[in-house]
Amino acid sequence: MKLDNANILITGGTLGIGHATAEILIKHGANVAITGRDDKRTHKAARALGALPITADVADSRDVKHTFSTFMNEFGKLDVLINNAGIGINKPLDELTIEDFEKIYRVNVFGAAMMGAAAAKVFKKQNHGNIINIGSTAATKGYEGGSVYASSKAALRSMTQSWQAELRRHNVRVMLINPSEVTTAFGNEDREERHPEPHKLRSQEIAWAIKSALEMDNRGFIPELAVWATNPF
């Protein structure tokens, strides 16, 4: 697809991968809206980017409706949904609670699913569209303390495959991007970005992968793409 004048919605766009993706897509001519749960942070990021701010929590079904009504009122059509919003927790198995799973799954699984469902309604009417789900390499290989987060991304991976089977006939491309460790604010309680490390991935590498996947001619798509640091040691 051509990015110039494409209308793109990015969840969790105030920091990290979402922010870097919005930046690169806007530089290449796209019209972008970003969502975030913190109103002040969302508007500040949107002003810096030149994006449309939408204060919303993907885990809240009312906010999902608000997001799409705001976006469609502004742009009239949707070309791309990027399901980037995500949270994580690392805990030993014997310390886990039901509440841990509910908190993470409401964002990483249920929120992504409801955003995807709303986008699918738009895309079916248009007979075209793109969904990019931001997963994790943890979806294919768990790790110590990763019972909740890794399983949530495995669920997202399975949903992505299901959406691919369901939406291809409507000219909708559904793609999964699996980053390995990226130096973002992910996992930090204060939501402050971590400093870049020379051997680890930055948000920019993932943004580049997203841009490249979108720019393939609409006759083809990349179902799943993993991005690893070349030498993280």
mmCIF file of C-alpha atoms in Angstrom:
data_model
loop_
_atom_site.group_PDB
_atom_site.id
_atom_site.type_symbol
_atom_site.label_atom_id
_atom_site.label_comp_id
_atom_site.label_asym_id
_atom_site.label_seq_id
_atom_site.Cartn_x
_atom_site.Cartn_y
_atom_site.Cartn_z
ATOM 1 C CA MET A 1 0.000 0.000 0.000
ATOM 2 C CA LYS A 2 1.005 3.619 -0.370
ATOM 3 C CA LEU A 3 1.520 5.454 2.892
ATOM 4 C CA ASP A 4 0.891 8.891 1.454
ATOM 5 C CA ASN A 5 -2.492 10.096 2.748
ATOM 6 C CA ALA A 6 -3.250 6.706 4.359
ATOM 7 C CA ASN A 7 -5.357 6.907 7.529
ATOM 8 C CA ILE A 8 -3.722 4.974 10.364
ATOM 9 C CA LEU A 9 -4.790 4.316 13.965
ATOM 10 C CA ILE A 10 -2.109 3.326 16.490
ATOM 11 C CA THR A 11 -2.967 2.224 20.020
ATOM 12 C CA GLY A 12 -0.457 3.038 22.740
ATOM 13 C CA GLY A 13 1.183 5.706 20.621
ATOM 14 C CA THR A 14 2.562 8.017 23.300
ATOM 15 C CA LEU A 15 5.825 6.151 23.898
ATOM 16 C CA GLY A 16 8.132 3.478 22.559
ATOM 17 C CA ILE A 17 7.201 1.446 19.494
ATOM 18 C CA GLY A 18 3.864 3.202 18.979
ATOM 19 C CA HIS A 19 5.430 6.661 19.087
ATOM 20 C CA ALA A 20 8.322 5.710 16.787
ATOM 21 C CA THR A 21 5.898 4.096 14.346
ATOM 22 C CA ALA A 22 3.654 7.159 14.276
ATOM 23 C CA GLU A 23 6.685 9.332 13.644
ATOM 24 C CA ILE A 24 7.986 7.366 10.666
ATOM 25 C CA LEU A 25 4.536 6.927 9.099
ATOM 26 C CA ILE A 26 3.731 10.632 9.400
ATOM 27 C CA LYS A 27 7.084 11.493 7.815
ATOM 28 C CA HIS A 28 6.027 9.399 4.826
ATOM 29 C CA GLY A 29 2.706 11.175 4.394
ATOM 30 C CA ALA A 30 0.243 9.190 6.506
ATOM 31 C CA ASN A 31 -2.546 10.693 8.608
ATOM 32 C CA VAL A 32 -2.131 9.164 12.063
ATOM 33 C CA ALA A 33 -4.152 9.043 15.265
ATOM 34 C CA ILE A 34 -2.618 7.756 18.490
ATOM 35 C CA THR A 35 -4.351 6.534 21.614
ATOM 36 C CA GLY A 36 -3.157 6.655 25.200
ATOM 37 C CA ARG A 37 -4.690 6.315 28.644
ATOM 38 C CA ASP A 38 -3.125 9.498 30.053
ATOM 39 C CA ASP A 39 -4.808 12.566 28.563
ATOM 40 C CA LYS A 40 -1.911 14.982 29.158
ATOM 41 C CA ARG A 41 0.730 12.585 27.831
ATOM 42 C CA THR A 42 -1.399 11.663 24.810
ATOM 43 C CA HIS A 43 -1.966 15.270 23.769
ATOM 44 C CA LYS A 44 1.688 16.176 24.325
ATOM 45 C CA ALA A 45 2.881 13.273 22.165
ATOM 46 C CA ALA A 46 0.309 14.034 19.466
ATOM 47 C CA ARG A 47 1.383 17.684 19.261
ATOM 48 C CA ALA A 48 5.021 16.682 18.876
ATOM 49 C CA LEU A 49 4.171 14.165 16.164
ATOM 50 C CA GLY A 50 1.458 16.046 14.291
ATOM 51 C CA ALA A 51 -1.023 13.270 15.062
ATOM 52 C CA LEU A 52 -4.643 13.193 16.239
ATOM 53 C CA PRO A 53 -4.817 12.459 19.995
ATOM 54 C CA ILE A 54 -7.463 10.090 21.335
ATOM 55 C CA THR A 55 -7.490 9.514 25.080
ATOM 56 C CA ALA A 56 -8.686 5.952 25.485
ATOM 57 C CA ASP A 57 -8.004 2.632 27.184
ATOM 58 C CA VAL A 58 -8.268 -0.381 24.873
ATOM 59 C CA ALA A 59 -9.353 -2.473 27.861
ATOM 60 C CA ASP A 60 -12.555 -0.389 28.137
ATOM 61 C CA SER A 61 -15.236 -1.263 25.567
ATOM 62 C CA ARG A 62 -16.705 2.254 25.802
ATOM 63 C CA ASP A 63 -13.299 3.719 24.983
ATOM 64 C CA VAL A 64 -12.985 1.416 21.967
ATOM 65 C CA LYS A 65 -16.256 2.822 20.600
ATOM 66 C CA HIS A 66 -15.080 6.360 21.380
ATOM 67 C CA THR A 67 -11.797 5.710 19.567
ATOM 68 C CA PHE A 68 -13.440 4.595 16.353
ATOM 69 C CA SER A 69 -16.144 7.262 16.337
ATOM 70 C CA THR A 70 -13.508 9.969 16.885
ATOM 71 C CA PHE A 71 -11.236 8.547 14.204
ATOM 72 C CA MET A 72 -13.964 8.100 11.588
ATOM 73 C CA ASN A 73 -15.419 11.556 12.260
ATOM 74 C CA GLU A 74 -11.967 13.035 11.628
ATOM 75 C CA PHE A 75 -10.771 10.975 8.668
ATOM 76 C CA GLY A 76 -13.831 9.310 7.139
ATOM 77 C CA LYS A 77 -12.101 6.007 6.466
ATOM 78 C CA LEU A 78 -9.565 3.700 8.097
ATOM 79 C CA ASP A 79 -6.707 2.075 6.206
ATOM 80 C CA VAL A 80 -4.615 0.595 9.014
ATOM 81 C CA LEU A 81 -5.095 -0.439 12.634
ATOM 82 C CA ILE A 82 -1.879 -1.034 14.577
ATOM 83 C CA ASN A 83 -2.633 -2.892 17.805
ATOM 84 C CA ASN A 84 0.407 -1.775 19.764
ATOM 85 C CA ALA A 85 -0.913 -1.122 23.283
ATOM 86 C CA GLY A 86 0.453 -3.704 25.683
ATOM 87 C CA ILE A 87 1.493 -4.233 29.280
ATOM 88 C CA GLY A 88 3.506 -6.924 31.021
ATOM 89 C CA ILE A 89 4.387 -8.538 34.308
ATOM 90 C CA ASN A 90 7.109 -10.970 35.355
ATOM 91 C CA LYS A 91 6.331 -13.228 38.302
ATOM 92 C CA PRO A 92 7.293 -16.726 39.456
ATOM 93 C CA LEU A 93 4.591 -19.302 38.889
ATOM 94 C CA ASP A 94 3.960 -19.846 42.600
ATOM 95 C CA GLU A 95 3.258 -16.128 43.145
ATOM 96 C CA LEU A 96 0.719 -15.632 40.366
ATOM 97 C CA THR A 97 -2.877 -14.594 40.978
ATOM 98 C CA ILE A 98 -5.979 -14.543 38.826
ATOM 99 C CA GLU A 99 -5.818 -10.744 39.002
ATOM 100 C CA ASP A 100 -2.390 -10.790 37.324
ATOM 101 C CA PHE A 101 -3.816 -12.626 34.342
ATOM 102 C CA GLU A 102 -6.940 -10.473 34.185
ATOM 103 C CA LYS A 103 -4.948 -7.217 34.206
ATOM 104 C CA ILE A 104 -2.604 -8.214 31.364
ATOM 105 C CA TYR A 105 -5.156 -10.092 29.282
ATOM 106 C CA ARG A 106 -7.636 -7.200 29.363
ATOM 107 C CA VAL A 107 -5.122 -5.093 27.420
ATOM 108 C CA ASN A 108 -2.989 -7.536 25.442
ATOM 109 C CA VAL A 109 -5.759 -9.939 24.410
ATOM 110 C CA PHE A 110 -9.261 -8.587 25.030
ATOM 111 C CA GLY A 111 -8.395 -4.995 24.130
ATOM 112 C CA ALA A 112 -6.617 -6.009 20.940
ATOM 113 C CA ALA A 113 -9.532 -8.275 20.029
ATOM 114 C CA MET A 114 -12.153 -5.553 20.508
ATOM 115 C CA MET A 115 -10.093 -3.059 18.511
ATOM 116 C CA GLY A 116 -9.697 -5.689 15.804
ATOM 117 C CA ALA A 117 -13.420 -6.436 15.810
ATOM 118 C CA ALA A 118 -14.296 -2.758 15.384
ATOM 119 C CA ALA A 119 -11.749 -2.392 12.585
ATOM 120 C CA ALA A 120 -13.064 -5.507 10.839
ATOM 121 C CA LYS A 121 -16.540 -3.962 10.582
ATOM 122 C CA VAL A 122 -15.052 -0.928 8.838
ATOM 123 C CA PHE A 123 -12.783 -2.974 6.591
ATOM 124 C CA LYS A 124 -15.543 -5.331 5.455
ATOM 125 C CA LYS A 125 -17.645 -2.378 4.331
ATOM 126 C CA GLN A 126 -14.664 -0.833 2.534
ATOM 127 C CA ASN A 127 -13.488 -4.212 1.169
ATOM 128 C CA HIS A 128 -9.899 -3.379 2.114
ATOM 129 C CA GLY A 129 -7.741 -2.687 5.147
ATOM 130 C CA ASN A 130 -4.722 -3.666 7.214
ATOM 131 C CA ILE A 131 -4.265 -4.830 10.799
ATOM 132 C CA ILE A 132 -0.843 -5.069 12.393
ATOM 133 C CA ASN A 133 -0.664 -6.746 15.785
ATOM 134 C CA ILE A 134 2.457 -6.117 17.845
ATOM 135 C CA GLY A 135 3.298 -9.432 19.432
ATOM 136 C CA SER A 136 6.536 -10.696 20.921
ATOM 137 C CA THR A 137 9.100 -13.418 20.357
ATOM 138 C CA ALA A 138 7.882 -14.600 23.777
ATOM 139 C CA ALA A 139 4.772 -15.869 21.966
ATOM 140 C CA THR A 140 6.817 -18.678 20.434
ATOM 141 C CA LYS A 141 9.168 -19.401 23.350
ATOM 142 C CA GLY A 142 8.301 -18.738 26.963
ATOM 143 C CA TYR A 143 10.787 -17.601 29.573
ATOM 144 C CA GLU A 144 11.248 -17.717 33.343
ATOM 145 C CA GLY A 145 8.648 -15.531 35.014
ATOM 146 C CA GLY A 146 6.767 -15.038 31.746
ATOM 147 C CA SER A 147 3.667 -17.143 32.332
ATOM 148 C CA VAL A 148 1.268 -14.214 32.029
ATOM 149 C CA TYR A 149 2.944 -12.038 29.411
ATOM 150 C CA ALA A 150 4.171 -14.827 27.125
ATOM 151 C CA SER A 151 0.800 -16.568 27.165
ATOM 152 C CA SER A 152 -0.993 -13.292 26.383
ATOM 153 C CA LYS A 153 1.188 -12.818 23.305
ATOM 154 C CA ALA A 154 0.667 -16.452 22.313
ATOM 155 C CA ALA A 155 -3.073 -15.767 22.445
ATOM 156 C CA LEU A 156 -2.578 -12.684 20.257
ATOM 157 C CA ARG A 157 -0.584 -14.780 17.795
ATOM 158 C CA SER A 158 -3.385 -17.335 17.572
ATOM 159 C CA MET A 159 -5.984 -14.584 17.111
ATOM 160 C CA THR A 160 -3.879 -13.073 14.333
ATOM 161 C CA GLN A 161 -3.874 -16.378 12.480
ATOM 162 C CA SER A 162 -7.637 -16.667 12.903
ATOM 163 C CA TRP A 163 -8.185 -13.142 11.579
ATOM 164 C CA GLN A 164 -5.982 -13.898 8.586
ATOM 165 C CA ALA A 165 -8.165 -16.875 7.685
ATOM 166 C CA GLU A 166 -11.341 -14.845 8.179
ATOM 167 C CA LEU A 167 -10.488 -11.530 6.535
ATOM 168 C CA ARG A 168 -8.384 -12.341 3.467
ATOM 169 C CA ARG A 169 -11.533 -12.719 1.337
ATOM 170 C CA HIS A 170 -12.316 -9.085 2.199
ATOM 171 C CA ASN A 171 -8.894 -7.863 0.982
ATOM 172 C CA VAL A 172 -7.745 -7.302 4.556
ATOM 173 C CA ARG A 173 -4.109 -8.014 5.386
ATOM 174 C CA VAL A 174 -3.487 -9.084 8.988
ATOM 175 C CA MET A 175 0.144 -9.105 10.067
ATOM 176 C CA LEU A 176 1.996 -9.968 13.270
ATOM 177 C CA ILE A 177 5.274 -8.271 14.232
ATOM 178 C CA ASN A 178 7.229 -10.051 16.972
ATOM 179 C CA PRO A 179 9.976 -7.903 18.513
ATOM 180 C CA SER A 180 12.516 -9.385 20.870
ATOM 181 C CA GLU A 181 13.712 -7.133 23.711
ATOM 182 C CA VAL A 182 13.364 -3.426 22.889
ATOM 183 C CA THR A 183 14.655 -0.606 25.122
ATOM 184 C CA THR A 184 11.322 1.124 25.771
ATOM 185 C CA ALA A 185 9.370 2.078 28.888
ATOM 186 C CA PHE A 186 7.662 -1.320 28.759
ATOM 187 C CA GLY A 187 7.479 -2.805 32.243
ATOM 188 C CA ASN A 188 8.522 0.415 34.003
ATOM 189 C CA GLU A 189 6.000 1.592 36.577
ATOM 190 C CA ASP A 190 6.913 5.245 35.961
ATOM 191 C CA ARG A 191 6.431 4.775 32.181
ATOM 192 C CA GLU A 192 9.791 6.442 31.514
ATOM 193 C CA GLU A 193 11.773 5.264 28.497
ATOM 194 C CA ARG A 194 14.907 3.246 29.146
ATOM 195 C CA HIS A 195 18.164 4.543 27.701
ATOM 196 C CA PRO A 196 19.171 2.923 24.381
ATOM 197 C CA GLU A 197 21.809 0.204 24.579
ATOM 198 C CA PRO A 198 24.216 -0.318 21.664
ATOM 199 C CA HIS A 199 23.450 -4.015 21.184
ATOM 200 C CA LYS A 200 19.720 -4.002 21.831
ATOM 201 C CA LEU A 201 16.791 -3.101 19.617
ATOM 202 C CA ARG A 202 15.317 0.387 19.612
ATOM 203 C CA SER A 203 11.735 1.263 18.841
ATOM 204 C CA GLN A 204 12.952 2.590 15.475
ATOM 205 C CA GLU A 205 13.874 -0.896 14.243
ATOM 206 C CA ILE A 206 10.352 -2.138 14.906
ATOM 207 C CA ALA A 207 8.837 0.972 13.332
ATOM 208 C CA TRP A 208 10.925 0.347 10.209
ATOM 209 C CA ALA A 209 9.667 -3.257 10.060
ATOM 210 C CA ILE A 210 6.045 -2.079 10.360
ATOM 211 C CA LYS A 211 6.504 0.517 7.633
ATOM 212 C CA SER A 212 8.157 -2.007 5.333
ATOM 213 C CA ALA A 213 5.417 -4.592 5.866
ATOM 214 C CA LEU A 214 2.721 -2.040 5.053
ATOM 215 C CA GLU A 215 4.471 -0.815 1.918
ATOM 216 C CA MET A 216 4.362 -4.177 0.174
ATOM 217 C CA ASP A 217 1.928 -4.097 -2.746
ATOM 218 C CA ASN A 218 -1.585 -4.967 -1.558
ATOM 219 C CA ARG A 219 -1.564 -8.217 -3.540
ATOM 220 C CA GLY A 220 0.697 -9.757 -0.869
ATOM 221 C CA PHE A 221 1.398 -9.563 2.846
ATOM 222 C CA ILE A 222 3.774 -10.874 5.511
ATOM 223 C CA PRO A 223 1.781 -13.042 7.951
ATOM 224 C CA GLU A 224 4.400 -12.971 10.711
ATOM 225 C CA LEU A 225 7.741 -11.231 11.149
ATOM 226 C CA ALA A 226 10.217 -11.551 14.019
ATOM 227 C CA VAL A 227 12.813 -8.852 14.704
ATOM 228 C CA TRP A 228 15.874 -9.832 16.722
ATOM 229 C CA ALA A 229 18.889 -7.866 17.903
ATOM 230 C CA THR A 230 21.923 -8.988 15.900
ATOM 231 C CA ASN A 231 24.184 -9.438 18.934
ATOM 232 C CA PRO A 232 22.497 -8.587 22.242
ATOM 233 C CA PHE A 233 25.327 -9.876 24.420
#
